[in-house]
Structures are given as C-alpha cells and as structure tokens.
Coordinates of C-alpha atoms and ligand atoms in Angstrom, one line a residue:
M1 CA -50.3 77.7 -21.9
M2 CA -46.9 79.0 -20.9
K3 CA -45.0 81.6 -22.8
F4 CA -41.5 83.1 -22.5
R5 CA -40.6 86.7 -23.2
L6 CA -37.8 89.1 -22.7
L7 CA -38.4 91.4 -19.8
Q8 CA -38.2 95.0 -21.1
A9 CA -35.9 97.6 -19.5
H10 CA -38.8 99.7 -18.2
E11 CA -40.6 96.8 -16.5
P12 CA -40.0 96.0 -12.8
L13 CA -37.9 92.9 -12.1
P14 CA -39.8 89.9 -10.5
M15 CA -37.5 90.5 -7.5
E16 CA -39.3 88.2 -5.1
L17 CA -38.8 85.2 -7.5
L18 CA -35.2 86.2 -8.4
L19 CA -34.2 86.4 -4.7
E20 CA -35.3 82.7 -4.2
A21 CA -32.5 81.6 -6.4
D22 CA -30.0 84.3 -5.3
P23 CA -30.3 86.1 -2.0
S24 CA -28.2 89.1 -3.0
E25 CA -30.4 91.9 -4.4
R26 CA -27.3 93.8 -5.4
L27 CA -25.9 91.0 -7.5
V28 CA -29.4 90.3 -9.0
R29 CA -29.9 93.9 -10.1
A30 CA -26.4 94.1 -11.6
Y31 CA -26.7 91.0 -13.8
C32 CA -30.3 91.6 -14.8
A33 CA -29.3 95.1 -16.0
A34 CA -26.4 93.6 -18.0
G35 CA -28.0 90.4 -19.3
W36 CA -31.2 89.0 -20.8
C37 CA -34.0 88.4 -18.2
M38 CA -36.5 85.9 -19.6
I39 CA -39.8 85.5 -17.9
A40 CA -42.3 82.6 -18.2
E41 CA -45.9 83.7 -18.0
R42 CA -49.0 81.5 -17.5
E43 CA -52.5 83.1 -17.5
G44 CA -51.0 86.5 -17.0
S45 CA -48.7 85.7 -14.0
V46 CA -45.0 85.1 -13.9
I47 CA -44.3 81.5 -13.0
G48 CA -40.5 81.6 -13.5
V49 CA -37.4 83.3 -14.7
Y50 CA -34.0 82.7 -16.1
V51 CA -31.3 85.3 -16.7
L52 CA -28.5 84.9 -19.3
L53 CA -25.3 87.0 -19.1
A54 CA -22.6 86.9 -21.8
L55 CA -19.2 86.2 -20.2
S56 CA -17.3 86.4 -23.5
N57 CA -18.0 85.9 -27.2
T58 CA -18.2 82.2 -26.7
T59 CA -19.6 81.7 -23.2
V60 CA -22.9 82.7 -21.6
E61 CA -23.9 82.1 -18.0
I62 CA -27.3 81.3 -16.7
K63 CA -27.1 83.7 -13.7
N64 CA -30.5 82.9 -12.2
L65 CA -33.1 80.1 -12.7
V66 CA -36.2 79.9 -10.7
V67 CA -39.7 78.3 -10.8
A68 CA -42.4 79.8 -8.6
E69 CA -42.8 77.5 -5.6
S70 CA -46.3 76.3 -6.4
F71 CA -45.2 75.2 -9.8
R72 CA -42.1 73.2 -8.8
S73 CA -41.5 69.5 -9.3
R74 CA -43.6 69.5 -12.5
G75 CA -40.8 69.6 -15.0
Y76 CA -40.7 73.4 -15.5
G77 CA -37.1 73.7 -14.2
R78 CA -35.9 71.2 -16.8
Q79 CA -38.0 72.9 -19.5
F80 CA -36.6 76.4 -18.6
L81 CA -33.0 75.0 -18.7
Q82 CA -33.6 73.5 -22.1
R83 CA -35.1 76.7 -23.3
A84 CA -32.0 78.6 -22.0
L85 CA -29.7 76.2 -23.8
T86 CA -31.6 76.6 -27.1
E87 CA -31.5 80.4 -26.7
A88 CA -27.8 80.3 -26.0
M89 CA -27.3 78.2 -29.2
H90 CA -29.4 80.7 -31.3
R91 CA -27.4 83.6 -29.9
G92 CA -24.2 81.8 -31.2
F93 CA -22.6 80.8 -27.9
Q94 CA -20.5 77.7 -27.7
F95 CA -20.6 77.1 -23.9
V96 CA -23.2 77.7 -21.3
E97 CA -22.1 77.9 -17.7
I98 CA -24.1 77.7 -14.5
G99 CA -23.0 78.0 -10.9
T100 CA -24.6 76.5 -7.8
G101 CA -23.8 76.0 -4.2
N102 CA -22.0 72.8 -2.9
S103 CA -25.2 72.2 -0.8
S104 CA -27.7 72.5 -3.7
L105 CA -28.0 68.8 -4.3
D106 CA -31.3 68.9 -6.3
Q107 CA -29.9 71.6 -8.6
L108 CA -26.6 69.6 -9.1
A109 CA -28.7 66.6 -10.1
L110 CA -30.9 68.6 -12.4
Y111 CA -28.0 70.4 -14.2
Q112 CA -26.1 67.1 -14.7
K113 CA -29.3 65.4 -16.0
C114 CA -29.6 68.3 -18.6
G115 CA -26.0 67.6 -19.8
F116 CA -23.9 70.1 -17.7
R117 CA -20.6 68.8 -16.4
I118 CA -18.7 70.0 -13.4
H119 CA -16.0 72.4 -14.7
A120 CA -14.5 74.3 -11.8
I121 CA -15.0 75.2 -8.1
D122 CA -14.9 78.7 -6.8
S123 CA -13.8 78.0 -3.2
D124 CA -15.5 80.0 -0.5
F125 CA -17.5 82.1 -3.1
F126 CA -20.5 82.2 -0.8
K127 CA -18.5 83.0 2.3
R128 CA -16.9 85.9 0.5
N129 CA -20.1 87.3 -1.1
Y130 CA -23.0 86.6 1.3
P131 CA -22.9 88.0 4.9
E132 CA -25.2 85.4 6.4
P133 CA -24.3 81.7 6.5
I134 CA -26.5 79.6 4.1
F135 CA -27.5 76.0 5.0
E136 CA -29.3 73.5 2.7
N137 CA -29.7 69.8 3.1
G138 CA -27.9 70.1 6.4
I139 CA -24.8 71.3 4.6
E140 CA -23.2 74.7 4.8
C141 CA -23.1 76.4 1.4
R142 CA -19.5 77.7 1.0
D143 CA -18.2 76.8 -2.5
M144 CA -19.6 77.5 -5.9
I145 CA -19.7 74.5 -8.2
R146 CA -19.4 75.7 -11.7
L147 CA -20.9 73.5 -14.4
R148 CA -20.6 73.8 -18.2
Y149 CA -22.7 72.7 -21.1
T150 CA -21.0 72.4 -24.6
V151 CA -23.4 73.4 -27.4
S152 CA -23.1 70.9 -30.2
S153 CA -22.9 72.6 -33.6
Ligands
COA1 C1 -34.2 74.4 -9.0 C2 -35.6 74.7 -9.6 C3 -35.5 75.7 -10.7 C4 -36.1 73.3 -10.2 O1 -37.3 73.6 -10.8 P1 -38.5 72.5 -10.9 O2 -39.5 72.9 -11.8 O3 -38.9 72.1 -9.5 O4 -37.7 71.2 -11.5 P2 -38.3 70.0 -12.3 O5 -39.7 69.7 -11.9 O6 -38.0 70.2 -13.8 O7 -37.3 68.9 -11.8 C5 -36.1 68.6 -12.4 C6 -35.2 67.7 -11.6 O8 -35.0 68.3 -10.3 C7 -35.0 67.3 -9.3 N1 -36.2 67.6 -8.4 C8 -37.2 68.5 -8.6 N2 -38.0 68.4 -7.5 C9 -37.5 67.5 -6.7 C10 -37.9 67.1 -5.4 N3 -39.0 67.5 -4.8 N4 -37.1 66.2 -4.8 C11 -36.0 65.7 -5.4 N5 -35.6 66.1 -6.6 C12 -36.3 67.0 -7.2 C13 -35.1 66.0 -9.9 O9 -33.8 65.6 -10.1 C14 -35.8 66.3 -11.3 O10 -35.3 65.4 -12.2 P3 -36.4 64.5 -13.0 O11 -37.0 65.4 -14.1 O12 -35.5 63.5 -13.7 O13 -37.3 63.9 -12.0 C15 -36.6 75.1 -8.5 O14 -36.6 74.1 -7.5 C16 -36.4 76.4 -7.9 O15 -36.8 77.4 -8.5 N6 -35.7 76.5 -6.8 C17 -35.4 77.8 -6.1 C18 -34.4 78.6 -6.8 C19 -33.1 77.9 -7.0 O16 -32.6 77.3 -6.1 N7 -32.6 78.1 -8.2 C20 -31.3 77.6 -8.6 C21 -30.2 78.4 -8.1 S1 -28.6 77.7 -8.4

C-alpha cells in the first residue's frame, strides 16, 4: 500500500530523488523550504515525491515530481499528478502550473493527458539557470514549457 504524507521540517529531504527531476540542488532546497514537500511511501521506503509552491493566492506550482526509477511506467506518475491536483483544489487554488523542458517529451505527454495546457514559454530558462548543457531525446533542453491546469469549481 502506498501512502502520501507531508515531509516535516526536521526530516532530511529525499535529495537523490528530487535531483532526478531537477539537477539544481540550490533551487531544490529553496523551493522545498518554501513549499509543501509530499512524499509517497511504500513498505517504509520513499518511492516518489512532489513539491507544491504557492505563486500567488490563486496559483500553485508543482515544482518537482519524481517517481523512483524502479517504480516508473506503472501509473504512479499519473497518480501523483492527480493527487497534487486534488490537494491544490483542497487548498483553494484555482490554477496549477508545472514547467518542463522543451526536450522532456514523455513529461509533456503526461501533463497534457492529465489536463494541463501549454500556457507560456520561458525562453532559455535552462541555459540561464543550469551551467551544464542538458540533452534528452537527442534534443538540447533550453526553454521551459509552462503548462497550466484550471481547477473546476
Ligand atoms: C515523469 C515521471 C514522474 C513519470 O512517472 P511514471 O510513474 O513513469 O509515469 P506513469 O507510469 O504514470 O506514466 C504516465 C504517462 O507517461 C508516459 N510514459 C511513462 N513511461 C513511459 C515510457 N517508458 N515510454 C513512453 N512514455 C511513457 C506515458 O505517456 C504515460 O501515459 P499513459 O498512462 O497514458 O500510458 C517519471 O518518469 C520520473 O520520475 N522521471 C524523472 C524525473 C522527472 O523527469 N520529473 C519531471 C520533471 S519536469
């Protein structure tokens, strides 16, 4: 059985997992400190994480979403996203945003399947914020594609 819980301030961050979704430890620490870090546990071990950060009174961002490698492609990613959307609704937000790289094709598919729509592009975000070039699917990751989900009332 899998259970989600809010990571408490005194607990260490599951940094190895968080870095799989975002290679900047500096950014990860900053948004985990300011937001809600939710961990998914199964038989005592952490199998995934998502982090919510309020951007305004109406909008919350999913800053990090990761499923441990050995648990991928079993529907957990979709389940985590749905859990994050429900939580955002309960916390009273109207919009949920998520950003991903132009090269993250599986993630772009997953987010759109879950009802997110492309909302904006932050050109050269990855070039500005990450010192090393990132390649996925043979594509250089340069721009952040921002997607938004509208919570129905
Ligand atoms: C992105 C991530 C969270 C998805 O988690 P997951 O548990 O593998 O996802 P799911 O099993 O729920 O799959 C959801 C969708 O993703 C896509 N997908 C997942 N595995 C795939 C694979 N091996 N090949 C192609 N598409 C795949 C499919 O579109 C699938 O849709 P479907 O449910 O209609 O089949 C996971 O791969 C991960 O942690 N990646 C590393 C961290 C990361 O990149 N995070 C996002 C940063 S923006």
